[in-house]
Each structure stands twice: as structure tokens, then as C-alpha cells.
Coordinates of C-alpha atoms in Angstrom, one line a residue:
X1 CA 195.5 -23.4 181.3
X2 CA 194.7 -25.9 178.5
X3 CA 196.3 -29.3 178.8
X4 CA 198.8 -29.7 175.8
X5 CA 197.9 -33.3 175.6
X6 CA 194.2 -32.5 174.9
X7 CA 195.1 -30.2 172.0
X8 CA 197.0 -32.9 170.2
X9 CA 194.0 -34.8 168.8
X10 CA 192.5 -31.5 167.6
X11 CA 195.8 -30.6 165.9
X12 CA 196.0 -34.0 164.3
X13 CA 192.4 -33.7 163.0
X14 CA 193.1 -30.2 161.6
X15 CA 196.1 -31.6 159.7
X16 CA 194.0 -34.5 158.4
X17 CA 191.3 -32.1 157.2
X18 CA 193.8 -29.9 155.4
X19 CA 195.5 -33.0 153.9
X20 CA 192.1 -34.4 152.7
X21 CA 191.1 -31.0 151.3
X22 CA 194.4 -30.7 149.4
X23 CA 193.9 -34.2 148.0
X24 CA 190.4 -33.4 146.9
X25 CA 191.6 -30.1 145.3
X26 CA 194.3 -32.0 143.4
X27 CA 191.8 -34.6 142.3
X28 CA 189.3 -31.9 141.1
X29 CA 192.1 -30.2 139.3
X30 CA 193.2 -33.5 137.6
X31 CA 189.6 -34.3 136.6
X32 CA 189.0 -30.8 135.3
X33 CA 192.2 -31.0 133.3
X34 CA 191.2 -34.4 131.8
X35 CA 187.9 -32.9 130.8
X36 CA 189.6 -30.0 129.1
X37 CA 191.9 -32.3 127.2
X38 CA 189.0 -34.5 126.0
X39 CA 186.6 -31.6 125.4
X40 CA 187.2 -31.5 121.5
X41 CA 186.3 -35.3 121.4
X42 CA 183.2 -35.3 123.7
X43 CA 180.6 -34.8 120.9
X44 CA 182.0 -37.6 118.6
X45 CA 182.5 -39.8 121.7
X46 CA 178.9 -39.4 122.8
X47 CA 177.5 -40.0 119.3
X48 CA 179.8 -43.0 118.9
X49 CA 178.5 -44.4 122.2
X50 CA 174.9 -43.8 121.1
X51 CA 175.5 -45.5 117.7
X52 CA 177.3 -48.4 119.4
X53 CA 174.4 -49.0 121.9
X54 CA 171.9 -48.7 119.1
X55 CA 173.8 -51.1 116.8
X56 CA 174.8 -53.6 119.5
X57 CA 171.9 -56.1 118.8
X58 CA 172.7 -56.1 115.1
X59 CA 176.4 -56.5 115.9
X60 CA 175.7 -59.6 118.0
X61 CA 173.7 -61.2 115.2
X62 CA 176.4 -60.5 112.7
X63 CA 179.0 -61.8 115.2
X64 CA 177.2 -65.2 115.3
X65 CA 177.3 -65.3 111.5
X66 CA 181.1 -64.5 111.6
X67 CA 181.6 -67.5 114.0
X68 CA 182.2 -65.3 117.0
X69 CA 184.6 -62.8 115.4
X70 CA 183.3 -59.6 116.9
X71 CA 186.1 -57.4 115.5
X72 CA 185.3 -58.5 111.9
X73 CA 181.6 -57.9 112.5
X74 CA 182.3 -54.4 113.8
X75 CA 184.6 -53.6 110.9
X76 CA 182.0 -54.7 108.3
X77 CA 179.3 -52.7 110.0
X78 CA 181.5 -49.6 110.2
X79 CA 182.5 -49.9 106.6
X80 CA 178.9 -50.4 105.5
X81 CA 177.7 -47.3 107.5
X82 CA 180.5 -45.1 106.2
X83 CA 179.9 -46.2 102.6
X84 CA 176.1 -45.6 103.0
X85 CA 176.5 -42.3 104.6
X86 CA 179.1 -41.0 102.1
X87 CA 177.1 -42.3 99.2
X88 CA 173.8 -40.7 100.3
X89 CA 175.5 -37.4 101.3
X90 CA 177.6 -37.3 98.2
X91 CA 174.6 -38.0 95.9
X92 CA 172.5 -35.3 97.6
X93 CA 175.4 -32.9 97.5
X94 CA 176.2 -33.4 93.9
X95 CA 172.6 -33.2 92.8
X96 CA 171.9 -30.1 94.9
X97 CA 175.2 -28.5 93.8
X98 CA 174.3 -29.0 90.1
X99 CA 170.9 -27.4 90.6
X100 CA 172.4 -24.4 92.4
X101 CA 175.0 -24.0 89.7
X102 CA 172.3 -24.1 87.0
X103 CA 170.3 -21.4 88.8
X104 CA 173.4 -19.2 89.2
X105 CA 174.2 -19.6 85.5
X106 CA 170.6 -18.7 84.6
X107 CA 170.7 -15.7 86.9
X108 CA 173.8 -14.4 85.3
X109 CA 172.3 -14.9 81.8
X110 CA 169.0 -13.4 82.9
X111 CA 167.1 -16.5 81.7
X112 CA 165.3 -17.2 85.0
X113 CA 161.6 -17.1 84.4
X114 CA 159.2 -17.2 87.4
X115 CA 155.5 -17.5 86.7
X116 CA 153.2 -14.7 88.1
X117 CA 151.5 -15.5 91.4
X118 CA 147.9 -16.5 91.4
X119 CA 145.4 -14.2 93.1
X120 CA 144.7 -16.7 95.8
X121 CA 148.2 -15.9 97.3
X122 CA 146.9 -12.6 98.5
X123 CA 144.4 -14.4 100.8
X124 CA 147.0 -16.5 102.6
X125 CA 146.8 -15.8 106.4
X126 CA 149.3 -13.2 107.8
X127 CA 151.9 -13.3 104.9
X128 CA 149.6 -13.3 101.9
X129 CA 150.0 -9.6 100.8
X130 CA 153.8 -9.5 101.4
X131 CA 154.3 -12.9 99.7
X132 CA 152.2 -11.7 96.7
X133 CA 154.3 -8.5 96.5
X134 CA 157.7 -10.2 96.6
X135 CA 156.5 -12.9 94.2
X136 CA 155.4 -10.3 91.7
X137 CA 158.8 -8.5 92.0
X138 CA 160.6 -11.8 91.3
X139 CA 158.4 -12.4 88.3
X140 CA 159.6 -9.0 86.9
X141 CA 163.2 -10.1 87.3
X142 CA 165.2 -11.7 90.0
X143 CA 168.1 -9.3 89.4
X144 CA 165.8 -6.3 90.2
X145 CA 165.0 -7.8 93.6
X146 CA 168.7 -8.3 94.3
X147 CA 169.4 -4.7 93.4
X148 CA 166.5 -3.5 95.5
X149 CA 167.4 -5.5 98.6
X150 CA 171.3 -5.7 98.5
X151 CA 171.8 -5.8 102.3
X152 CA 169.1 -8.5 102.8
X153 CA 170.6 -10.6 100.0
X154 CA 174.1 -10.2 101.4
X155 CA 172.9 -11.2 104.9
X156 CA 171.1 -14.3 103.4
X157 CA 174.2 -15.3 101.5
X158 CA 176.4 -15.0 104.6
X159 CA 173.9 -17.0 106.6
X160 CA 173.9 -19.7 103.9
X161 CA 177.7 -19.9 104.0
X162 CA 177.8 -20.3 107.8
X163 CA 175.0 -22.9 107.5
X164 CA 177.0 -24.9 105.0
X165 CA 180.2 -24.6 107.1
X166 CA 178.3 -25.9 110.1
X167 CA 176.7 -28.7 108.1
X168 CA 180.2 -29.7 106.8
X169 CA 181.6 -29.8 110.3
X170 CA 178.6 -31.9 111.4
X171 CA 179.2 -34.4 108.6
X172 CA 182.9 -34.7 109.5
X173 CA 182.0 -35.2 113.2
X174 CA 179.4 -37.9 112.3
X175 CA 181.9 -39.8 110.2
X176 CA 184.3 -39.7 113.2
X177 CA 181.4 -40.9 115.4
X178 CA 180.8 -43.9 113.1
X179 CA 184.4 -44.9 113.4
X180 CA 184.4 -44.5 117.2
X181 CA 181.2 -46.6 117.3
X182 CA 183.1 -49.3 115.4
X183 CA 185.8 -49.3 118.0
X184 CA 183.3 -49.6 120.8
X185 CA 181.6 -52.5 119.1
X186 CA 185.0 -54.2 118.6
X187 CA 185.4 -54.2 122.3
X188 CA 181.6 -54.6 123.1
X189 CA 182.1 -57.0 126.0
X190 CA 184.6 -54.8 127.7
X191 CA 182.5 -51.7 127.0
X192 CA 179.4 -53.2 128.4
X193 CA 181.3 -54.4 131.5
X194 CA 182.7 -50.9 132.0
X195 CA 179.3 -49.4 131.7
X196 CA 177.8 -51.8 134.2
X197 CA 180.6 -51.2 136.7
X198 CA 180.4 -47.4 136.3
X199 CA 176.6 -47.3 136.9
X200 CA 176.9 -49.7 139.8
X201 CA 179.5 -47.5 141.3
X202 CA 177.6 -44.3 141.1
X203 CA 174.1 -45.8 141.9
X204 CA 175.0 -48.5 144.4
X205 CA 172.3 -50.9 145.7
X206 CA 169.9 -49.8 142.8
X207 CA 167.1 -52.4 142.5
X208 CA 167.0 -52.1 138.7
X209 CA 169.7 -52.5 136.1
X210 CA 170.7 -48.9 135.3
X211 CA 172.9 -49.8 132.3
X212 CA 170.1 -51.9 130.8
X213 CA 167.5 -49.1 131.3
X214 CA 170.0 -46.6 129.6
X215 CA 170.6 -49.0 126.7
X216 CA 166.9 -49.7 126.1
X217 CA 166.0 -46.0 126.3
X218 CA 168.7 -45.0 123.8
X219 CA 167.6 -47.7 121.3
X220 CA 163.9 -46.7 121.7
X221 CA 164.8 -43.0 121.0
X222 CA 166.9 -44.1 117.9
X223 CA 164.0 -46.2 116.6
X224 CA 161.1 -44.0 117.7
X225 CA 162.6 -40.6 116.8
X226 CA 165.6 -40.9 114.5
X227 CA 164.3 -44.0 112.7
X228 CA 160.8 -42.7 112.1
X229 CA 162.2 -39.3 111.0
X230 CA 164.5 -41.0 108.5
X231 CA 161.7 -43.2 107.1
X232 CA 159.3 -40.2 106.9
X233 CA 161.8 -37.9 105.2
X234 CA 162.9 -40.6 102.8
X235 CA 159.3 -41.2 101.7
X236 CA 158.8 -37.5 101.4
X237 CA 162.0 -37.1 99.4
X238 CA 161.0 -39.9 97.0
X239 CA 157.8 -38.0 96.3
X240 CA 159.8 -34.7 95.8
X241 CA 162.3 -36.3 93.4
X242 CA 159.7 -38.1 91.3
X243 CA 157.6 -34.9 91.1
X244 CA 160.6 -33.0 89.9
X245 CA 160.6 -30.5 92.7
X246 CA 163.6 -28.1 92.5
X247 CA 166.2 -28.6 95.3
X248 CA 164.5 -31.8 96.3
X249 CA 167.6 -32.9 98.3
X250 CA 167.6 -29.7 100.4
X251 CA 163.8 -30.1 101.1
X252 CA 164.4 -33.8 102.0
X253 CA 167.2 -32.8 104.4
X254 CA 165.0 -30.1 105.9
X255 CA 162.2 -32.6 106.4
X256 CA 164.6 -34.9 108.3
X257 CA 165.7 -32.1 110.6
X258 CA 162.2 -30.9 111.3
X259 CA 161.0 -34.5 111.9
X260 CA 163.9 -35.1 114.4
X261 CA 163.1 -31.9 116.4
X262 CA 159.4 -33.0 116.5
X263 CA 158.1 -30.1 114.4
X264 CA 157.2 -32.5 111.6
X265 CA 157.4 -32.4 107.9
X266 CA 154.2 -30.4 107.5
X267 CA 155.8 -26.9 106.9
X268 CA 157.9 -28.3 104.1
X269 CA 155.1 -30.5 102.7
X270 CA 152.7 -27.5 102.5
X271 CA 155.2 -25.3 100.8
X272 CA 156.0 -28.0 98.2
X273 CA 152.4 -28.7 97.6
X274 CA 151.5 -25.0 97.2
X275 CA 154.4 -24.7 94.7
X276 CA 153.4 -27.8 92.7
X277 CA 149.7 -26.7 92.6
X278 CA 150.5 -23.2 91.5
X279 CA 153.3 -23.9 89.0
X280 CA 153.2 -27.6 88.0
X281 CA 151.1 -30.1 86.2
X282 CA 147.7 -30.8 87.8
X283 CA 148.1 -34.6 87.6
X284 CA 151.5 -34.4 89.2
X285 CA 150.1 -32.2 92.0
X286 CA 147.2 -34.6 92.6
X287 CA 149.5 -37.6 92.8
X288 CA 152.0 -35.9 95.1
X289 CA 149.2 -34.7 97.4
X290 CA 147.8 -38.3 97.6
X291 CA 151.4 -39.5 98.4
X292 CA 152.1 -36.9 101.0
X293 CA 148.9 -37.5 103.1
X294 CA 149.9 -40.9 104.4
X295 CA 153.5 -39.9 104.6
X296 CA 152.5 -37.1 106.9
X297 CA 150.8 -39.5 109.3
X298 CA 153.6 -42.0 109.4
X299 CA 155.1 -40.7 112.6
X300 CA 151.7 -40.9 114.4
X301 CA 151.6 -44.6 113.6
X302 CA 155.2 -45.7 113.9
X303 CA 156.4 -43.6 116.9
X304 CA 154.2 -45.2 119.6
X305 CA 155.0 -48.7 118.3
X306 CA 158.8 -48.2 118.1
X307 CA 159.4 -45.9 121.1
X308 CA 157.4 -47.9 123.6
X309 CA 158.5 -51.4 122.6
X310 CA 160.2 -53.1 125.5
X311 CA 160.6 -49.8 127.4
X312 CA 161.1 -50.0 131.1
X313 CA 159.3 -46.7 131.5
X314 CA 156.1 -45.2 129.8
X315 CA 156.6 -44.0 126.3
X316 CA 155.5 -40.5 127.3
X317 CA 158.4 -40.3 129.7
X318 CA 160.9 -41.1 127.0
X319 CA 159.2 -38.7 124.5
X320 CA 159.2 -35.8 127.0
X321 CA 162.8 -36.5 128.0
X322 CA 163.9 -36.5 124.4
X323 CA 162.0 -33.4 123.5
X324 CA 163.1 -31.5 126.6
X325 CA 166.6 -32.7 126.2
X326 CA 166.8 -31.4 122.6
X327 CA 165.4 -28.0 123.7
X328 CA 168.0 -27.9 126.5
X329 CA 171.2 -29.2 124.7
X330 CA 170.6 -29.8 121.0
X331 CA 170.6 -33.2 119.2
X332 CA 172.6 -35.0 121.8
X333 CA 169.9 -34.0 124.3
X334 CA 167.5 -36.3 122.5
X335 CA 169.3 -39.1 124.1
X336 CA 170.7 -37.6 127.4
X337 CA 167.3 -36.1 128.2
X338 CA 165.4 -39.4 127.6
X339 CA 168.0 -41.3 129.6
X340 CA 168.1 -38.9 132.6
X341 CA 164.3 -38.6 132.8
X342 CA 163.8 -42.4 132.5
X343 CA 166.3 -43.0 135.3
X344 CA 164.7 -40.3 137.4
X345 CA 161.3 -41.8 136.8
X346 CA 162.5 -45.3 137.9
X347 CA 164.1 -43.8 141.1
X348 CA 161.0 -41.7 141.9
X349 CA 158.7 -44.7 141.3
X350 CA 160.9 -46.8 143.7
X351 CA 160.8 -44.1 146.3
X352 CA 157.0 -43.6 145.9
X353 CA 156.4 -47.3 146.5
X354 CA 158.7 -47.3 149.5
X355 CA 161.1 -49.7 147.9
X356 CA 164.9 -49.7 148.2
X357 CA 166.7 -47.7 145.5

């Protein structure tokens, strides 16, 4: 027979295991519940943190000018960013809205005149014949095309409405993110201390500063991808507006999006140049072409300089992380992908050289 005394430690261990399992289950439930509560705020919180990390060096300079008043510096920066964002967005929206309204009025009155396509359109690769056919139909009357393809026009209209709704939601989220970044900057010392403690806790005994690597990577992505995309699309937009391209605001915004996702502004630039050469003044077409050539190469010049400056990992690692992260999880992935791959590279490099992590 088993000795009752020998079964006591086993019974105690079983109770301890059950007790620990219940504690872990309760903890997992609590953490999951917290995540569900905060889920609507994750996107603006992440973007707010990204903006705060990117703007931190500028905030510190402004803080010195304000004689150490970090809150005032954060308020001024937030107000400036909100004003700039609302001004640019409002100006583009009003201008584009006015152009769309004029086109709708002209469509209702039947006064839209589209010049016939040149014969060279037929020789465009892949889409030449179809493009020539549709262009010719539009020349004979836009309303005829609408009547001929009602389902396609309806689908395009529905897609445009959904796109505008998504863009509006994104604008509101970005405004909230700017405000959140201002809060983070107001408590920059506490936020930085929290980040250091958090990374030290989850990556104990790391031989490199994880929070510093994260911050530098985020700033390099902002400068090397978002900054370059903004500069390039702004220069392209200036050319579009001066050349009098219809819906220049929309094409500028599309250039910005394509530059961010690393496709580049070439598709929009080619379309605009084809339009201006086939329908516009020759002098304007020549000047716009001359302007767009260096603008198209801006990213090749600026990106290696800005993305690799002061980086703790090779620029290629940051670029691949940003690109892969975007493909995996959208715009936020530009930063999360770059950060995760950079940290992984540092850890792998330490392991490869037989160093302590």
C-alpha cells in the first residue's frame, strides 16, 4: 500500500499547478479584455507614438527655446501640425471639389468636349486598341458612354464613394494621432523611461539599447520613406498645378500614396505627360517633362542618404523591413516591419558572433 505521507507532496504540487494555471488563465482573460477595450484606439495610438518618436528631436530643440517648458513646446508643435494638415487637406479638398462640380455641371449641360485621340494611342503596348476605342467613344459624347456602360459606371461610382469614406476616416484618425503625439511629447521623459523599462523587461541582458534602435529605425523610415515621398509628390504636384492639369490635387495625392508604398510616381507622371503632350500646349509639355525627370529621380538620391543616416543596421534591412511590413499589415507595417527586422538583425548578428544577447 502507498504511504499516505508520500502522497502529500504530490497532492500539494497538483494544487499549486491548478492554482497557477487558474492565475494564468485569469491574467490572460484580463489582458485579452484590455486589448478588446483598447482595440478602437490602437491605430491612432500607434501612429501617435510614431509621430512622437519622429518629432522628439525637434521637440527637444523647441523645449530649449521655451526655457525647458516641454508642455508648451508640445502644444505649439501639435497646433502647428494640426493647422498645416487641415490647411493642406482643406485646400486640396476645396480645389478638387470645385473641379468635380464643374465637370458634373458640364456633363449635365452636355458641354464636355474631349479631343479625339491621336493615332499613336493605338500603338500603346497591351491597352492601345482598347484605350483608343474608349477614347473615341468619349469624344462622341460622355453621356453616350454612361448609357452604354451603366453597370460599370455605377460600380465605379460606388467604389469612389467607399474610397472617399475610407479617406475621410483616415483623415480623422490622423488628426487624432497628431493630438495623441502631442500628449506623448508633453510627457516625453516619462514616455521614454516607460519605453526603456518595457524593452529591458522583455529583452533582459540585451547588449544593445533596444529602445534606441527602435527610435532610430522609426525616424529613418519617416525621413527615408515618408519624408522623401512627401517631397517628391509635392514637387510633382507643383508641376501639375502650374501646368494646369485637371484634378491636380488628386494626382498629387496619388503620387504620395504610390511613393509611400514604393511603387513610385512613374505611373502617374507618365499618364500626366501623355495627357499634356496629346491635349496641351507643346511648350507646357516640354517644360513639364523637363521638370518631372529630376523629380522622378529624387527618391533614388535622397532615400539612401536619409534612411541610412545614423542607422544601427544596414539601410537594406530597414528598407526590406518597411516594404515587407507594408505588404503584411498596411501603412503601420512600414514602421513595425522595419523595427522588427532591425531588432531581429541585431539579435542574429550577436548570436552569429557568439556574443551575449
